Coordinates of C-alpha atoms in Angstrom, one line a residue:
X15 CA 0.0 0.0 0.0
X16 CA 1.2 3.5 -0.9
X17 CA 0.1 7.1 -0.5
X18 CA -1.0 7.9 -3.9
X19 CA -1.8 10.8 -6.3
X20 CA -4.1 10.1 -8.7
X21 CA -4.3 11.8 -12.1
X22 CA -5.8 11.6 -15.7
X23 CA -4.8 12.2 -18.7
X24 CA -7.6 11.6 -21.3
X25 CA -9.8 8.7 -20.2
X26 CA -6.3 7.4 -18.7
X27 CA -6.0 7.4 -14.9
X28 CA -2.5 7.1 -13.2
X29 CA -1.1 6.9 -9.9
X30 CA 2.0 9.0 -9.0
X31 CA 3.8 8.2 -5.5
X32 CA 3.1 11.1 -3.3
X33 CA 6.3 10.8 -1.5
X34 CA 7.8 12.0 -5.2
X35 CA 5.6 14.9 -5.2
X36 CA 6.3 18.3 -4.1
X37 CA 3.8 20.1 -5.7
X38 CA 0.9 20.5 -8.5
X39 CA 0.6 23.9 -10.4
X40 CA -1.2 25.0 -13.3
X41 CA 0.1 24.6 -16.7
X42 CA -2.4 27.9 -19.1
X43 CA -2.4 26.3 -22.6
X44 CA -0.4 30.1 -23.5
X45 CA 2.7 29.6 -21.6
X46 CA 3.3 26.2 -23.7
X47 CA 6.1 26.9 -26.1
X48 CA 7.5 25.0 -29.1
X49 CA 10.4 22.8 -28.9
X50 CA 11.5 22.8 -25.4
X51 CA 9.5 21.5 -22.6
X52 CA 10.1 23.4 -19.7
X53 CA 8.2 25.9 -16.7
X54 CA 9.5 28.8 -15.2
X55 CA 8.8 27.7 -11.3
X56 CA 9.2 31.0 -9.5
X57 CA 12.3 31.6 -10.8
X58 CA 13.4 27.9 -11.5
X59 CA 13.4 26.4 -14.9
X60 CA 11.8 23.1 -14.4
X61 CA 11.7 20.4 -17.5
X62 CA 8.4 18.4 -17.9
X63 CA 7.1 15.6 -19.7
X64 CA 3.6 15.2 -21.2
X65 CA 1.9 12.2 -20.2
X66 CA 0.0 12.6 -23.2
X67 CA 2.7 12.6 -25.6
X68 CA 4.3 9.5 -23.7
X69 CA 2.1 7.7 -23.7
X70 CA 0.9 8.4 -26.9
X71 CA -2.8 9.4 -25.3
X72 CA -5.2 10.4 -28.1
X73 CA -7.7 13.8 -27.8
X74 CA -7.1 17.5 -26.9
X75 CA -5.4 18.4 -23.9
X76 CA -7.4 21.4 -21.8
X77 CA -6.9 24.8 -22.0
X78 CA -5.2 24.2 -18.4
X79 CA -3.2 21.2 -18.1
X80 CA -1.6 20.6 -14.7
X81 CA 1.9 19.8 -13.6
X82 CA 2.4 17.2 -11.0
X83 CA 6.5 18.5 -9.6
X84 CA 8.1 15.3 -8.5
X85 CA 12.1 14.9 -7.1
X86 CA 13.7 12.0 -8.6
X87 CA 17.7 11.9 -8.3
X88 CA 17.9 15.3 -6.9
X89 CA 16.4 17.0 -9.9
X90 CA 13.0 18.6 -10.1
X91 CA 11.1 17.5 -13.1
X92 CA 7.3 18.0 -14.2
X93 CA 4.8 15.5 -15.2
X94 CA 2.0 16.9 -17.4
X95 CA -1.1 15.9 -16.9
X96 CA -4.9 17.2 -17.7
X97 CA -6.1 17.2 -14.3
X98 CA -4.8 16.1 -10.5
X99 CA -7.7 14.0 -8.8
X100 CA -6.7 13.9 -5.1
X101 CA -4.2 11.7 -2.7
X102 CA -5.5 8.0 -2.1
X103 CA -4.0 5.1 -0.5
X104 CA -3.3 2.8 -3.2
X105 CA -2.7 -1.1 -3.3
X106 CA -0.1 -2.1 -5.6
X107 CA -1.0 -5.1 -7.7
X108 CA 2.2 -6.4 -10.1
X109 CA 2.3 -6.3 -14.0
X110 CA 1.5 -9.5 -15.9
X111 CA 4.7 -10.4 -18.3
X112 CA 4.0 -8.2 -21.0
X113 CA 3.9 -5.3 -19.0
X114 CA 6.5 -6.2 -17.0
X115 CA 9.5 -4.2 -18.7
X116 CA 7.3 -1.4 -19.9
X117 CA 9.6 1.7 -18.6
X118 CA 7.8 4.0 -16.6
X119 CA 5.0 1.6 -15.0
X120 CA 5.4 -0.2 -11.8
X121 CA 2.5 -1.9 -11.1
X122 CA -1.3 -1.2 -11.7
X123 CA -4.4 -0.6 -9.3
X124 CA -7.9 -1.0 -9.0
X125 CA -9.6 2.4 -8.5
X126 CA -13.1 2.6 -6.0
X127 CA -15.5 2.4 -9.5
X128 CA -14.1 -0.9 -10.7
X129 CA -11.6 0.6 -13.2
X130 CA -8.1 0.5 -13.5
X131 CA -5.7 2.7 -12.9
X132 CA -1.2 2.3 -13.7
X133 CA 1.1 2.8 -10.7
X134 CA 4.0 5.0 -12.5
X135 CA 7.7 4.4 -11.7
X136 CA 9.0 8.4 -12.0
X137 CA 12.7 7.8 -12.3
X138 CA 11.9 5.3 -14.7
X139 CA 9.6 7.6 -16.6
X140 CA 12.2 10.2 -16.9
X141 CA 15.2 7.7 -17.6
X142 CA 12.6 6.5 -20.8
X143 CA 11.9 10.6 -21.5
X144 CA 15.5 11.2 -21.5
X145 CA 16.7 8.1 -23.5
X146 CA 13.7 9.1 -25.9
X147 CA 13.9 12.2 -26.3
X148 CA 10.3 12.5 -25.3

């Protein structure tokens, strides 16, 4: 069992390890550049990644998308996201073998409704980013 964050991305719900979280701010549609996928943080130029485009999540993204700020290594990096839903103690259920190597995930859950939601590794997601290019 973890202390979770739950958030969606199109019809896709995740689960981001609170204790990676620092902090969720806004992210207007008109402060997303071209090319280089970073926030200015009060002062501090934080990259992100886009769930969406990592995923490869079909659909529009809303006119405010929100960034979830987690600490992996040291760093401070951004996950994108179209909304937060709220922390939740979540039970970690394993990947079958075709998810298992699947950078980025580390397990899955089942959310309250019946539905699933996917546990994400962070530092994996970001080693994948990086090594992508994503």
């Amino acid at each position: 069992i973890i202390d979770g964050l739950p958030i969606q991305t199109g019809r896709e719900c995740y689960v981001a390890p609170l204790s990676l979280v620092e902090e969720c701010v806004d992210l207007p549609r008109d402060e997303v550049g071209e090319g280089a996928k970073i926030i200015n943080l009060r002062g501090e130029i934080v990259p992100y990644i886009r769930l969406r485009d990592f995923f490869g999540i079909d659909g529009r993204p809303p006119d405010v998308e929100q960034v979830v700020v987690s600490s992996v290594e040291g760093n401070r990096v951004g996950l994108v996201v179209d909304r937060v839903i709220g922390e939740h103690q979540t039970v970690i259920k394993s990947l079958g073998r075709l998810y298992r190597d699947v950078e980025g995930l580390a397990g899955a859950t089942i959310k309250g409704d019946g539905t699933m939601a996917l546990i994400l590794d962070v530092p994996g997601l970001v080693r994948a980013a990086v090594e992508s290019g994503t």
